[in-house]
PDB file of C-alpha atoms in Angstrom:
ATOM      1  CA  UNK J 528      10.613   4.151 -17.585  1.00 94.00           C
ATOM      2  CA  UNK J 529       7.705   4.139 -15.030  1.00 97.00           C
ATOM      3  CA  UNK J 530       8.080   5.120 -11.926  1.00 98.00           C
ATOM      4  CA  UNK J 531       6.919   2.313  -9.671  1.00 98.00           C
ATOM      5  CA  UNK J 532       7.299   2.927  -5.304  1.00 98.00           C
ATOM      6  CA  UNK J 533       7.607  -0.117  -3.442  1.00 98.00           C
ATOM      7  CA  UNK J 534       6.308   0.619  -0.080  1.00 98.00           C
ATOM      8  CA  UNK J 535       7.985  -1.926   2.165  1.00 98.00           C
ATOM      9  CA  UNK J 536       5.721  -2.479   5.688  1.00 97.00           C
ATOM     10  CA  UNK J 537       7.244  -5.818   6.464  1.00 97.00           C
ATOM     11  CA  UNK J 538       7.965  -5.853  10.289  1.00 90.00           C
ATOM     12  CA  UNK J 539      10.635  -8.935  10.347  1.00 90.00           C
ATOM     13  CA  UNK J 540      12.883  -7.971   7.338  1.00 85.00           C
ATOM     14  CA  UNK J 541      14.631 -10.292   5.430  1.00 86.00           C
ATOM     15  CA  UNK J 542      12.662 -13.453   7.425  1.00 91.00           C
ATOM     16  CA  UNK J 543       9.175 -11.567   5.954  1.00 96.00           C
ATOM     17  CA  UNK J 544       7.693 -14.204   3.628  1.00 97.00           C
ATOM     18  CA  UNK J 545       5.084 -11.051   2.688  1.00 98.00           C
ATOM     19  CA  UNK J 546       8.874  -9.669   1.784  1.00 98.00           C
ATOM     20  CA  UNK J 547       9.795 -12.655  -0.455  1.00 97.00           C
ATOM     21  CA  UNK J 548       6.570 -12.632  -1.777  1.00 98.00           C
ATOM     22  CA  UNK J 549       6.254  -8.326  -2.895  1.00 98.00           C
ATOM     23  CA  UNK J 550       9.733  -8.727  -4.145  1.00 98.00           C
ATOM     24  CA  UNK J 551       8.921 -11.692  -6.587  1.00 98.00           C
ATOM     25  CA  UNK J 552       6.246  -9.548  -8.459  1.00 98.00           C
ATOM     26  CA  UNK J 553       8.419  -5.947  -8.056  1.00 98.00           C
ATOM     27  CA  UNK J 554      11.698  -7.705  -9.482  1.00 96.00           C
ATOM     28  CA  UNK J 555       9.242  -8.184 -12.606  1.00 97.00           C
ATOM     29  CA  UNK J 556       7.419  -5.510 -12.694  1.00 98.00           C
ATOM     30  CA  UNK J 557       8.399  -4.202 -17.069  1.00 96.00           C
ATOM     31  CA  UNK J 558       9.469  -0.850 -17.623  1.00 95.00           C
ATOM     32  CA  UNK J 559      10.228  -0.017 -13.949  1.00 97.00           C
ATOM     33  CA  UNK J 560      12.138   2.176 -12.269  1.00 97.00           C
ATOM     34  CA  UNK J 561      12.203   1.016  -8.501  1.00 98.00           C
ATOM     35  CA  UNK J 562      12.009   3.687  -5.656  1.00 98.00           C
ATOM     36  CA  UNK J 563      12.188   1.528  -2.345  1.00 98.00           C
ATOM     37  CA  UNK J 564      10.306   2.817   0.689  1.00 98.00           C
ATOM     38  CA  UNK J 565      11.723   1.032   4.205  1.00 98.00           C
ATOM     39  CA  UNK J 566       8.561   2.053   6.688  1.00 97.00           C
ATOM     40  CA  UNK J 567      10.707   0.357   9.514  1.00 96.00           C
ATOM     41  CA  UNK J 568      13.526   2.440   9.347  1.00 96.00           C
ATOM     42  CA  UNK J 569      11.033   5.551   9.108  1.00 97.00           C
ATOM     43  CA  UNK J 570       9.572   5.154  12.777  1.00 96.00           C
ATOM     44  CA  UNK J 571       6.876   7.010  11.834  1.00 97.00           C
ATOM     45  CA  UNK J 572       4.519   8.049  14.698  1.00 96.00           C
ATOM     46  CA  UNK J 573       0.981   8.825  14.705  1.00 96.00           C
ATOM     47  CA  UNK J 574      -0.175  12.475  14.111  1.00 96.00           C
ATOM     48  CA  UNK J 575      -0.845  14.215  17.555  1.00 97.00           C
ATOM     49  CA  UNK J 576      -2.234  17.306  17.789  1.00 98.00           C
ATOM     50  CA  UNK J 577       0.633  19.356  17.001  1.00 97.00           C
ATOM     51  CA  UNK J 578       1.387  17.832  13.610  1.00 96.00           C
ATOM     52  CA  UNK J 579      -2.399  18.259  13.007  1.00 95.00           C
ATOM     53  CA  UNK J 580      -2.219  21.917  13.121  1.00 96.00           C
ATOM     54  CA  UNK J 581       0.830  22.171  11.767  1.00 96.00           C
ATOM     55  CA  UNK J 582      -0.693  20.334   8.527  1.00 95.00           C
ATOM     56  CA  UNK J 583      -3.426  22.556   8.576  1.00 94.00           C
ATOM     57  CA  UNK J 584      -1.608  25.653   8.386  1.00 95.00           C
ATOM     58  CA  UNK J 585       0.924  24.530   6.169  1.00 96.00           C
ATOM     59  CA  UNK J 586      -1.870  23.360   3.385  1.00 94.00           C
ATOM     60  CA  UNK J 587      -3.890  26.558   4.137  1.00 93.00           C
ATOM     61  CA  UNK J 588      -0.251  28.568   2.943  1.00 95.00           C
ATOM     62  CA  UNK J 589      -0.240  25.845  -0.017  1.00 95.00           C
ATOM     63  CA  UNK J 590       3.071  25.424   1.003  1.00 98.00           C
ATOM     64  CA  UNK J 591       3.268  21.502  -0.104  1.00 98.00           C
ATOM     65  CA  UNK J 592       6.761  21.332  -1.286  1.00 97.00           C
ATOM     66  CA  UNK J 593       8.092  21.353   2.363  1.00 97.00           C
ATOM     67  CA  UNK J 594       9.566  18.570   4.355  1.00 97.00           C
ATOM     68  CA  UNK J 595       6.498  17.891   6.058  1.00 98.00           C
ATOM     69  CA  UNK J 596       5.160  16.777   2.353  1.00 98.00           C
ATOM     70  CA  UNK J 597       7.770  14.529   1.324  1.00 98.00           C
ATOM     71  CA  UNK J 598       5.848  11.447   1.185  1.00 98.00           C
ATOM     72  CA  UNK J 599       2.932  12.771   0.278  1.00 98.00           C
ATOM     73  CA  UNK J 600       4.467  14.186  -2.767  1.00 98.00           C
ATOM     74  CA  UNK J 601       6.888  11.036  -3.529  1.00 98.00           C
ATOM     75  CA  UNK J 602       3.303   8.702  -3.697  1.00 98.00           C
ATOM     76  CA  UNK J 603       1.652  11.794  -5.841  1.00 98.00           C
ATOM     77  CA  UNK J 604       4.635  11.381  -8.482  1.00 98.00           C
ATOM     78  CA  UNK J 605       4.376   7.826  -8.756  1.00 98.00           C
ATOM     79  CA  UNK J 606       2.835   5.609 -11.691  1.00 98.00           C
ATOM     80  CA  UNK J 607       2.194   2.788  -9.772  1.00 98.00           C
ATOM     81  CA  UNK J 608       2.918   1.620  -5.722  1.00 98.00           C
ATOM     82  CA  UNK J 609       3.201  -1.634  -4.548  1.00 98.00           C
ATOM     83  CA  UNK J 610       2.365  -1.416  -0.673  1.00 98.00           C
ATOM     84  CA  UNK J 611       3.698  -4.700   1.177  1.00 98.00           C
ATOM     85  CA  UNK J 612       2.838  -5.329   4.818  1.00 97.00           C
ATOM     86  CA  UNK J 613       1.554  -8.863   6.553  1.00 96.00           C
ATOM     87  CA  UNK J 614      -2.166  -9.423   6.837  1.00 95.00           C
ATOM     88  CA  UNK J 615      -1.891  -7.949  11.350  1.00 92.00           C
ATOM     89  CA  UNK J 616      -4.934  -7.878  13.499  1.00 91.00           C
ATOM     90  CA  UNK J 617      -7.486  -8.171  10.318  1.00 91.00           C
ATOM     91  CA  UNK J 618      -6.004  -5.049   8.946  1.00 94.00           C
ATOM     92  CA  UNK J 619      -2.658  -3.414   8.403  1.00 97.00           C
ATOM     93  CA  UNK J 620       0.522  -3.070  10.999  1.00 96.00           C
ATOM     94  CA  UNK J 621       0.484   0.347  12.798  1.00 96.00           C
ATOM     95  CA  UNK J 622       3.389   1.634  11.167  1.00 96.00           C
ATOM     96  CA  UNK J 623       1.679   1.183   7.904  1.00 98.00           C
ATOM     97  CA  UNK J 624      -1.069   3.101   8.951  1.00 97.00           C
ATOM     98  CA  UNK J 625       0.800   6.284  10.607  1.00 98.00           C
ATOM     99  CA  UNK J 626       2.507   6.210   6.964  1.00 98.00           C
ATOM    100  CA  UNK J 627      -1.431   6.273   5.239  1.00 98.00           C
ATOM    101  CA  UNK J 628      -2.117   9.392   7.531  1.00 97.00           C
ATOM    102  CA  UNK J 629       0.832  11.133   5.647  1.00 98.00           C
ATOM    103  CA  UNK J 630      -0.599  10.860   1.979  1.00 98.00           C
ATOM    104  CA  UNK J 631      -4.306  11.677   2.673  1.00 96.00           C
ATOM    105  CA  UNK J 632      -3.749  15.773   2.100  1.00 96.00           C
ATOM    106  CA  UNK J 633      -5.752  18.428   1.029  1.00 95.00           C
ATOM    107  CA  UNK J 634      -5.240  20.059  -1.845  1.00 96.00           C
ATOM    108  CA  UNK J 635      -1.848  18.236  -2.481  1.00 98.00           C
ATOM    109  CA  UNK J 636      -3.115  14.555  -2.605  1.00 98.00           C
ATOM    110  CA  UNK J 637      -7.003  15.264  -3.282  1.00 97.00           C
ATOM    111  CA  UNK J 638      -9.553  17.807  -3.213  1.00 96.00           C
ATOM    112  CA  UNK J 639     -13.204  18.056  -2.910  1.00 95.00           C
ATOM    113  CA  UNK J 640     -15.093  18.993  -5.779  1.00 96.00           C
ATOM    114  CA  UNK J 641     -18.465  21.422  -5.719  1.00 95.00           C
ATOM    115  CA  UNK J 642     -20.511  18.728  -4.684  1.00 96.00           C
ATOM    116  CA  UNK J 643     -18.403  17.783  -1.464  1.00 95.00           C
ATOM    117  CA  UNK J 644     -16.956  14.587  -2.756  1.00 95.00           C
ATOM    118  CA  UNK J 645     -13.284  13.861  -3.000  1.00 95.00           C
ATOM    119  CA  UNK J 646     -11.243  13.524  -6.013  1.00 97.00           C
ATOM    120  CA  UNK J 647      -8.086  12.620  -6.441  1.00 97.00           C
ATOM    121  CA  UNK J 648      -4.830  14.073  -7.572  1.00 98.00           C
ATOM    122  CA  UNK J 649      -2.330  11.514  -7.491  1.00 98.00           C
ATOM    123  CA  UNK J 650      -0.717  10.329 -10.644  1.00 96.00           C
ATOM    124  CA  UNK J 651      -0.665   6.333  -9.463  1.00 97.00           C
ATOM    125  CA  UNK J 652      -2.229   4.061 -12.090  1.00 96.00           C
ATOM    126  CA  UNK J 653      -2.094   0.579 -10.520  1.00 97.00           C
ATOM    127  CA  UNK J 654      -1.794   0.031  -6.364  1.00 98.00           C
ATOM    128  CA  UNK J 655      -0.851  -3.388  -5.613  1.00 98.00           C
ATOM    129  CA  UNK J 656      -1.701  -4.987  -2.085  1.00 98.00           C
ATOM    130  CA  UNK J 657       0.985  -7.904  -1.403  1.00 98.00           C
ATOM    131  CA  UNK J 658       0.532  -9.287   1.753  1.00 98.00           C
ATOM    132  CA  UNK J 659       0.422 -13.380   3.910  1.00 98.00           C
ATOM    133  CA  UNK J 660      -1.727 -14.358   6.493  1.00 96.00           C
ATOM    134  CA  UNK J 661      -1.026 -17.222   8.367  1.00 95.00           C
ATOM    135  CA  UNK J 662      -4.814 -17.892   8.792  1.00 94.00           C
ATOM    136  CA  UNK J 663      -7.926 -17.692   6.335  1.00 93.00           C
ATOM    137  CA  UNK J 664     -10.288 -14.432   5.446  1.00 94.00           C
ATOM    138  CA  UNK J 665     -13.999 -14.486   5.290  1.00 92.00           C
ATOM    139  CA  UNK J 666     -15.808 -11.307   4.893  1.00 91.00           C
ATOM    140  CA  UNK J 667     -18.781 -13.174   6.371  1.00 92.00           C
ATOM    141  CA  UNK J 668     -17.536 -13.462  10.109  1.00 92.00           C
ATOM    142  CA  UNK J 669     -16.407 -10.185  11.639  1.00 90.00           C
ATOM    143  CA  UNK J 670     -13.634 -12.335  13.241  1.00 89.00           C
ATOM    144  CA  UNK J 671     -12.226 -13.101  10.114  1.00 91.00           C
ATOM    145  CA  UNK J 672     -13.167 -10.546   7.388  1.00 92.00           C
ATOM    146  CA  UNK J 673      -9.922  -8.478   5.286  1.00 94.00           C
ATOM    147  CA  UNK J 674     -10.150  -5.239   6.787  1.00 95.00           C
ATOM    148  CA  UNK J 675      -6.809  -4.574   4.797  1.00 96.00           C
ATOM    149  CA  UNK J 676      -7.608  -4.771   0.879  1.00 96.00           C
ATOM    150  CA  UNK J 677     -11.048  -3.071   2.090  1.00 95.00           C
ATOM    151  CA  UNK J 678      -9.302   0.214   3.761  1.00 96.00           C
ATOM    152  CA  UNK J 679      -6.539   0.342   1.106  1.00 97.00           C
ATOM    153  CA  UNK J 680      -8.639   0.581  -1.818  1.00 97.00           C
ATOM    154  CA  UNK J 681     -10.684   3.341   0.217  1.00 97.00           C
ATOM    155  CA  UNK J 682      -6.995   5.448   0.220  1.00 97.00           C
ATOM    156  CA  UNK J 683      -6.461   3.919  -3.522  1.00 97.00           C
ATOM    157  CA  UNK J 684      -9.901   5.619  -4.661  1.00 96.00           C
ATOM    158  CA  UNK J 685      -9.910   8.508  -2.583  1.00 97.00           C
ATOM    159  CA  UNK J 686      -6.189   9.657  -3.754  1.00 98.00           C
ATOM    160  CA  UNK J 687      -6.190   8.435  -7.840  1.00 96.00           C
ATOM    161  CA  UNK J 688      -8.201   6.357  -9.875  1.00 91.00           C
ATOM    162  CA  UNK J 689      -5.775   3.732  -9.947  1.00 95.00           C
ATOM    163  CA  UNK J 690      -6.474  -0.332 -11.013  1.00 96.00           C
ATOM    164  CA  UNK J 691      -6.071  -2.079  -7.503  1.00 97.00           C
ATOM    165  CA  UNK J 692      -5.249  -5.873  -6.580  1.00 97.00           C
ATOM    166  CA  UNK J 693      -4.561  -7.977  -3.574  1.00 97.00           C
ATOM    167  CA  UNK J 694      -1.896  -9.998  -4.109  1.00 98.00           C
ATOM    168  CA  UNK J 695      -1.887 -12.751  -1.082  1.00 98.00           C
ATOM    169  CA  UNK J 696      -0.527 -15.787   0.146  1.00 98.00           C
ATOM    170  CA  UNK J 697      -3.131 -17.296   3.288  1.00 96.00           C
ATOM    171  CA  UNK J 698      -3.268 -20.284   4.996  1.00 96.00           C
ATOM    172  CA  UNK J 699       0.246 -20.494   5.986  1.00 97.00           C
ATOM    173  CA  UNK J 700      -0.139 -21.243   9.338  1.00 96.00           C
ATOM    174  CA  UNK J 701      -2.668 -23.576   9.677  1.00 96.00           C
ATOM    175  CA  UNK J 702      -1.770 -26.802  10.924  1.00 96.00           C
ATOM    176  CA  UNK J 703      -0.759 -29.137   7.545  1.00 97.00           C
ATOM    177  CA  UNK J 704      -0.817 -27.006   5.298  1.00 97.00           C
ATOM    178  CA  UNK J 705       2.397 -26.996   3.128  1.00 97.00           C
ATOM    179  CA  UNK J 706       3.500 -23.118   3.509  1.00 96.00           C
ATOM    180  CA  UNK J 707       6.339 -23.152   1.105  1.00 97.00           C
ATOM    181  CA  UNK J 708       3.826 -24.731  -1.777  1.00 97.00           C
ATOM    182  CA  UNK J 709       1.339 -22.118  -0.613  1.00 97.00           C
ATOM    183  CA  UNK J 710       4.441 -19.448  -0.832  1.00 97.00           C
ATOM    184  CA  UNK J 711       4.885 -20.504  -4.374  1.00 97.00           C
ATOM    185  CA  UNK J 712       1.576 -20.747  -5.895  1.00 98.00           C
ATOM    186  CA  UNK J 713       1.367 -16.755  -4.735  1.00 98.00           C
ATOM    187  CA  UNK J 714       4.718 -16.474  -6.307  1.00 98.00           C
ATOM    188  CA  UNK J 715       2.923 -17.662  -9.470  1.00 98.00           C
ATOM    189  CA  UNK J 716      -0.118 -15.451  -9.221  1.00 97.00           C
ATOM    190  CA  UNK J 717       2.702 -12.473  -9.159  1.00 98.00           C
ATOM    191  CA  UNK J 718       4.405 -13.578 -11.993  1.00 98.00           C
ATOM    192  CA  UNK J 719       1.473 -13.258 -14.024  1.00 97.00           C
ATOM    193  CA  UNK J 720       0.486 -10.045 -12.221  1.00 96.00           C
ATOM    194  CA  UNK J 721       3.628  -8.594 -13.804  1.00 97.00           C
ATOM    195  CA  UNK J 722       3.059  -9.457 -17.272  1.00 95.00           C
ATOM    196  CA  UNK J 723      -0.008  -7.692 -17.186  1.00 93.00           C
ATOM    197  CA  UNK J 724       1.155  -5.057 -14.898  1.00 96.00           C
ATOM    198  CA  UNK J 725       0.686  -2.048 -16.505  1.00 95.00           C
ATOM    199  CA  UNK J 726      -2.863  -2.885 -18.146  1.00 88.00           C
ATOM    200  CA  UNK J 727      -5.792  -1.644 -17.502  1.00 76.00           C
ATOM    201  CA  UNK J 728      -8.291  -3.402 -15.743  1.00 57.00           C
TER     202      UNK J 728
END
C-alpha cells in the first residue's frame, strides 16, 4: 500500500463542495492507504519571529525528528498528497498557507545543491490540487488569474519531483449556471484521475 495524505483545507466542513469534490477522487484513489490531515482543527498560525529562530537553530542541530517537524516529516514520508482547499482571494485560504510555511525546511524537506538551486527531498510522487471557485480563472487579467495551482506547484517542485494536477470545479456561482451538473462533471474528471493515479505523467 501507498501512502497517500489528504490534506483537508476546506473552511466550511461537511457543507465544502471542494470537500465533496477531494473526497470523490481520494475514496478512489488504488492501492491507498489514507492519512487524513484536518488544517481546521490545527489552528495553525503564521511563523513570527520566535518560531523563525527557533527553526533555524533547530535545523542548524539537524535535530528534525522533533515536534516542531512533525508535518514536515509526515508530507516527506508520503507517496502522494492530495491538498484540498477552495479557490479564496485568487489563491489559497490563510490557514493553508501557515501549513505550506511548515514543510518548506532546510535540509529536512530540500537542500540546495553546489550551484545554489534547490532540490528536493521529499518522497511525494503525485500532488493533487482539488479545489471550486464560484467564479471563472483567466491568467490573462490580474483580477482573475489562479494564483493557487501556480504557487502550489512552486512548493510541489521545490520539495519533490512529483506529477502535479489541478483538479477543479469553477463557475459555480455565476448566475445560471447549474452548480450541481458543474459539481458532477468535476466528479467525473476525478474518477478518471484515479484510474490513472499513480502513473506517470
Amino acid at each position: 500500500m501507498k501512502k497517500v495524505l489528504f490534506v483537508n483545507g476546506c473552511i466550511r466542513g461537511a457543507q465544502s463542495r471542494t470537500l465533496r469534490l477531494a473526497q470523490r477522487l481520494v475514496r478512489q484513489i488504488p492501492n491507498a492507504d489514507i492519512d487524513v490531515l484536518a488544517l481546521p482543527a490545527l489552528h495553525l498560525t503564521p511563523y513570527d519571529a520566535k518560531d523563525i529562530a527557533e527553526r533555524n537553530a533547530l535545523s542548524a542541530a539537524g535535530a528534525f525528528s522533533l515536534p516542531f517537524f512533525a508535518l514536515a516529516n509526515q508530507f516527506k514520508n508520503a507517496d502522494a498528497v492530495v491538498l484540498a482547499c477552495p479557490f479564496w482571494d485568487l489563491s489559497v485560504p490563510s490557514m493553508v498557507r501557515n501549513y505550506l510555511e511548515r514543510l518548506c525546511v532546510t535540509g529536512l524537506t530540500f537542500h540546495y545543491n553546489e550551484h545554489g538551486y534547490p532540490v528536493g527531498d521529499c518522497g511525494v510522487q503525485r500532488f493533487v490540487y482539488v479545489t471550486t471557485r464560484g467564479g471563472l480563472v483567466n491568467n490573462d487579467d490580474p483580477a482573475l488569474a489562479d494564483h493557487a495551482s501556480a504557487y502550489l506547484l512552486s512548493i510541489c517542485k521545490l520539495l519533490s519531483g512529483a506529477r502535479f494536477d489541478t483538479l477543479a470545479a469553477e463557475g459555480l456561482d455565476i448566475q445560471g449556471n447549474d452548480a450541481e451538473a458543474l459539481l458532477r462533471d468535476a466528479e467525473a474528471e476525478a474518477d478518471r484521475l484515479a484510474q490513472s493515479f499513480w502513473d506517470e505523467a
